[in-house]
């Protein structure tokens, strides 16, 4: 492993942009392209928003964001909450499915998958959810 960080924030919407900025800054030594940077920032934004809206709702809680960079340019970002959990992960990952009401599009997991090389979601009801995002950053740096 080349580098690692761990960040804990309150599950408040104002912290979504902060998490996205931290992950972007963490990736900068890889010299990512604008597209690579945008892809990861978008996926992180979706995952953090899901934790805030669906994990905790109005109850509030803590979100943990962990990032790692491997020597081969692989970036992993794990977003975790200790919220309500997802009863049926497969169903939650279906495009347009949402538990957030009419103001939610139900595309969060679909967006995350489209911008990352891999995505893994683990969840237990009453215990919380973790989303692991993986993307290889080719950037302009030669490995």
PDB file of C-alpha atoms in Angstrom:
ATOM      1  CA  UNK A   1       0.000   0.000   0.000  1.00  0.00           C
ATOM      2  CA  UNK A   2       1.251   3.423  -0.897  1.00  0.00           C
ATOM      3  CA  UNK A   3      -1.048   5.571   1.283  1.00  0.00           C
ATOM      4  CA  UNK A   4      -4.172   5.423   3.451  1.00  0.00           C
ATOM      5  CA  UNK A   5      -6.535   7.803   5.254  1.00  0.00           C
ATOM      6  CA  UNK A   6      -9.564   7.557   7.516  1.00  0.00           C
ATOM      7  CA  UNK A   7     -12.095  10.349   8.057  1.00  0.00           C
ATOM      8  CA  UNK A   8     -15.130  10.438  10.318  1.00  0.00           C
ATOM      9  CA  UNK A   9     -17.859  13.056   9.871  1.00  0.00           C
ATOM     10  CA  UNK A  10     -21.354  13.706  11.130  1.00  0.00           C
ATOM     11  CA  UNK A  11     -24.091  12.587   8.748  1.00  0.00           C
ATOM     12  CA  UNK A  12     -25.026  16.085   7.689  1.00  0.00           C
ATOM     13  CA  UNK A  13     -25.519  17.116   4.071  1.00  0.00           C
ATOM     14  CA  UNK A  14     -22.928  19.866   4.444  1.00  0.00           C
ATOM     15  CA  UNK A  15     -20.259  17.166   4.940  1.00  0.00           C
ATOM     16  CA  UNK A  16     -20.901  15.493   1.571  1.00  0.00           C
ATOM     17  CA  UNK A  17     -18.862  18.130  -0.285  1.00  0.00           C
ATOM     18  CA  UNK A  18     -16.132  17.925   2.351  1.00  0.00           C
ATOM     19  CA  UNK A  19     -15.794  14.136   1.917  1.00  0.00           C
ATOM     20  CA  UNK A  20     -15.686  14.529  -1.850  1.00  0.00           C
ATOM     21  CA  UNK A  21     -12.951  17.186  -1.583  1.00  0.00           C
ATOM     22  CA  UNK A  22     -10.872  15.088   0.830  1.00  0.00           C
ATOM     23  CA  UNK A  23     -10.951  12.082  -1.506  1.00  0.00           C
ATOM     24  CA  UNK A  24     -10.038  14.280  -4.485  1.00  0.00           C
ATOM     25  CA  UNK A  25      -7.090  15.812  -2.622  1.00  0.00           C
ATOM     26  CA  UNK A  26      -5.959  12.362  -1.481  1.00  0.00           C
ATOM     27  CA  UNK A  27      -5.823  11.163  -5.109  1.00  0.00           C
ATOM     28  CA  UNK A  28      -3.760  14.091  -6.402  1.00  0.00           C
ATOM     29  CA  UNK A  29      -0.329  12.407  -6.070  1.00  0.00           C
ATOM     30  CA  UNK A  30      -1.529   9.946  -8.757  1.00  0.00           C
ATOM     31  CA  UNK A  31      -1.924  12.857 -11.191  1.00  0.00           C
ATOM     32  CA  UNK A  32      -5.426  11.739 -12.236  1.00  0.00           C
ATOM     33  CA  UNK A  33      -7.071  12.984 -15.385  1.00  0.00           C
ATOM     34  CA  UNK A  34     -10.007  15.339 -14.927  1.00  0.00           C
ATOM     35  CA  UNK A  35     -12.319  12.505 -15.949  1.00  0.00           C
ATOM     36  CA  UNK A  36     -10.843  10.069 -13.400  1.00  0.00           C
ATOM     37  CA  UNK A  37     -11.076  12.674 -10.658  1.00  0.00           C
ATOM     38  CA  UNK A  38     -14.649  13.534 -11.579  1.00  0.00           C
ATOM     39  CA  UNK A  39     -15.663   9.857 -11.681  1.00  0.00           C
ATOM     40  CA  UNK A  40     -14.403   9.137  -8.171  1.00  0.00           C
ATOM     41  CA  UNK A  41     -15.789  12.382  -6.749  1.00  0.00           C
ATOM     42  CA  UNK A  42     -19.223  11.611  -8.198  1.00  0.00           C
ATOM     43  CA  UNK A  43     -19.248   8.058  -6.829  1.00  0.00           C
ATOM     44  CA  UNK A  44     -18.137   9.255  -3.373  1.00  0.00           C
ATOM     45  CA  UNK A  45     -20.796  11.952  -3.416  1.00  0.00           C
ATOM     46  CA  UNK A  46     -23.497   9.385  -4.155  1.00  0.00           C
ATOM     47  CA  UNK A  47     -22.288   6.986  -1.454  1.00  0.00           C
ATOM     48  CA  UNK A  48     -22.076   9.686   1.227  1.00  0.00           C
ATOM     49  CA  UNK A  49     -25.487  11.057   0.248  1.00  0.00           C
ATOM     50  CA  UNK A  50     -26.971   7.552   0.512  1.00  0.00           C
ATOM     51  CA  UNK A  51     -25.526   7.172   4.012  1.00  0.00           C
ATOM     52  CA  UNK A  52     -26.984  10.518   5.073  1.00  0.00           C
ATOM     53  CA  UNK A  53     -30.433  10.126   3.502  1.00  0.00           C
ATOM     54  CA  UNK A  54     -31.064   6.389   3.717  1.00  0.00           C
ATOM     55  CA  UNK A  55     -28.707   5.258   6.469  1.00  0.00           C
ATOM     56  CA  UNK A  56     -29.683   7.786   9.083  1.00  0.00           C
ATOM     57  CA  UNK A  57     -32.424  10.057   7.781  1.00  0.00           C
ATOM     58  CA  UNK A  58     -33.293  12.631  10.426  1.00  0.00           C
ATOM     59  CA  UNK A  59     -31.768  10.535  13.227  1.00  0.00           C
ATOM     60  CA  UNK A  60     -28.183  11.553  12.429  1.00  0.00           C
ATOM     61  CA  UNK A  61     -25.066   9.547  13.025  1.00  0.00           C
ATOM     62  CA  UNK A  62     -21.485   9.137  11.872  1.00  0.00           C
ATOM     63  CA  UNK A  63     -20.096   8.365   8.422  1.00  0.00           C
ATOM     64  CA  UNK A  64     -16.608   6.952   7.968  1.00  0.00           C
ATOM     65  CA  UNK A  65     -14.668   7.436   4.737  1.00  0.00           C
ATOM     66  CA  UNK A  66     -11.468   5.439   4.253  1.00  0.00           C
ATOM     67  CA  UNK A  67      -9.211   5.645   1.242  1.00  0.00           C
ATOM     68  CA  UNK A  68      -6.231   3.655   0.056  1.00  0.00           C
ATOM     69  CA  UNK A  69      -3.836   3.985  -2.837  1.00  0.00           C
ATOM     70  CA  UNK A  70      -1.946   0.927  -3.978  1.00  0.00           C
ATOM     71  CA  UNK A  71       1.399   1.023  -5.798  1.00  0.00           C
ATOM     72  CA  UNK A  72      -0.315   0.057  -9.068  1.00  0.00           C
ATOM     73  CA  UNK A  73      -2.528   3.163  -9.044  1.00  0.00           C
ATOM     74  CA  UNK A  74      -5.585   1.398  -7.670  1.00  0.00           C
ATOM     75  CA  UNK A  75      -7.693   3.649  -5.436  1.00  0.00           C
ATOM     76  CA  UNK A  76     -10.222   2.223  -3.007  1.00  0.00           C
ATOM     77  CA  UNK A  77     -12.689   4.308  -1.052  1.00  0.00           C
ATOM     78  CA  UNK A  78     -14.937   2.788   1.595  1.00  0.00           C
ATOM     79  CA  UNK A  79     -17.936   4.752   2.867  1.00  0.00           C
ATOM     80  CA  UNK A  80     -19.579   3.259   5.965  1.00  0.00           C
ATOM     81  CA  UNK A  81     -22.444   4.118   8.263  1.00  0.00           C
ATOM     82  CA  UNK A  82     -24.014   2.474  11.298  1.00  0.00           C
ATOM     83  CA  UNK A  83     -27.531   3.342  10.236  1.00  0.00           C
ATOM     84  CA  UNK A  84     -30.625   1.286   9.536  1.00  0.00           C
ATOM     85  CA  UNK A  85     -29.020  -0.972   6.940  1.00  0.00           C
ATOM     86  CA  UNK A  86     -30.485  -2.284   3.708  1.00  0.00           C
ATOM     87  CA  UNK A  87     -32.896  -5.226   3.976  1.00  0.00           C
ATOM     88  CA  UNK A  88     -32.403  -6.327   0.335  1.00  0.00           C
ATOM     89  CA  UNK A  89     -29.149  -5.088  -1.255  1.00  0.00           C
ATOM     90  CA  UNK A  90     -29.918  -6.656  -4.649  1.00  0.00           C
ATOM     91  CA  UNK A  91     -33.248  -4.819  -4.820  1.00  0.00           C
ATOM     92  CA  UNK A  92     -31.697  -1.554  -3.625  1.00  0.00           C
ATOM     93  CA  UNK A  93     -29.189  -1.762  -6.477  1.00  0.00           C
ATOM     94  CA  UNK A  94     -31.923  -1.930  -9.127  1.00  0.00           C
ATOM     95  CA  UNK A  95     -32.092   1.279 -11.175  1.00  0.00           C
ATOM     96  CA  UNK A  96     -34.969   3.570 -10.131  1.00  0.00           C
ATOM     97  CA  UNK A  97     -35.627   1.709  -6.856  1.00  0.00           C
ATOM     98  CA  UNK A  98     -35.672   4.070  -3.881  1.00  0.00           C
ATOM     99  CA  UNK A  99     -36.904   4.194  -0.324  1.00  0.00           C
ATOM    100  CA  UNK A 100     -36.446   7.959  -0.280  1.00  0.00           C
ATOM    101  CA  UNK A 101     -39.800   9.032  -1.681  1.00  0.00           C
ATOM    102  CA  UNK A 102     -40.665  10.944  -4.818  1.00  0.00           C
ATOM    103  CA  UNK A 103     -37.792  13.430  -4.463  1.00  0.00           C
ATOM    104  CA  UNK A 104     -35.208  10.629  -5.002  1.00  0.00           C
ATOM    105  CA  UNK A 105     -34.352   9.129  -8.392  1.00  0.00           C
ATOM    106  CA  UNK A 106     -33.156   5.718  -7.207  1.00  0.00           C
ATOM    107  CA  UNK A 107     -29.979   5.895  -9.277  1.00  0.00           C
ATOM    108  CA  UNK A 108     -27.280   6.217  -6.595  1.00  0.00           C
ATOM    109  CA  UNK A 109     -25.870   2.689  -6.859  1.00  0.00           C
ATOM    110  CA  UNK A 110     -26.185   2.749 -10.652  1.00  0.00           C
ATOM    111  CA  UNK A 111     -24.163   5.972 -10.800  1.00  0.00           C
ATOM    112  CA  UNK A 112     -21.516   4.583  -8.441  1.00  0.00           C
ATOM    113  CA  UNK A 113     -21.160   1.421 -10.548  1.00  0.00           C
ATOM    114  CA  UNK A 114     -20.866   3.372 -13.783  1.00  0.00           C
ATOM    115  CA  UNK A 115     -18.014   5.559 -12.510  1.00  0.00           C
ATOM    116  CA  UNK A 116     -15.922   2.880 -10.790  1.00  0.00           C
ATOM    117  CA  UNK A 117     -14.186  -0.290 -11.901  1.00  0.00           C
ATOM    118  CA  UNK A 118     -15.722  -2.229  -9.003  1.00  0.00           C
ATOM    119  CA  UNK A 119     -18.290  -1.614  -6.305  1.00  0.00           C
ATOM    120  CA  UNK A 120     -19.234  -3.839  -3.390  1.00  0.00           C
ATOM    121  CA  UNK A 121     -22.113  -3.137  -1.014  1.00  0.00           C
ATOM    122  CA  UNK A 122     -22.467  -4.911   2.317  1.00  0.00           C
ATOM    123  CA  UNK A 123     -25.259  -4.216   4.756  1.00  0.00           C
ATOM    124  CA  UNK A 124     -27.048  -5.595   7.789  1.00  0.00           C
ATOM    125  CA  UNK A 125     -30.371  -4.339   9.016  1.00  0.00           C
ATOM    126  CA  UNK A 126     -29.936  -2.276  12.152  1.00  0.00           C
ATOM    127  CA  UNK A 127     -26.132  -2.384  11.836  1.00  0.00           C
ATOM    128  CA  UNK A 128     -25.352  -0.195   8.821  1.00  0.00           C
ATOM    129  CA  UNK A 129     -23.988  -0.251   5.306  1.00  0.00           C
ATOM    130  CA  UNK A 130     -20.560  -0.134   3.669  1.00  0.00           C
ATOM    131  CA  UNK A 131     -19.860   0.738   0.054  1.00  0.00           C
ATOM    132  CA  UNK A 132     -16.415  -0.134  -1.313  1.00  0.00           C
ATOM    133  CA  UNK A 133     -15.506   1.730  -4.503  1.00  0.00           C
ATOM    134  CA  UNK A 134     -12.451   0.740  -6.555  1.00  0.00           C
ATOM    135  CA  UNK A 135     -10.957   2.589  -9.511  1.00  0.00           C
ATOM    136  CA  UNK A 136      -7.617   2.281 -11.254  1.00  0.00           C
ATOM    137  CA  UNK A 137      -6.124   5.702 -11.880  1.00  0.00           C
ATOM    138  CA  UNK A 138      -4.039   5.638 -15.022  1.00  0.00           C
ATOM    139  CA  UNK A 139      -3.591   9.390 -14.870  1.00  0.00           C
ATOM    140  CA  UNK A 140      -0.559  10.814 -16.557  1.00  0.00           C
ATOM    141  CA  UNK A 141       1.905   9.166 -14.192  1.00  0.00           C
ATOM    142  CA  UNK A 142       3.725   6.076 -15.359  1.00  0.00           C
ATOM    143  CA  UNK A 143       3.792   3.142 -12.952  1.00  0.00           C
TER     144      UNK A 143
END
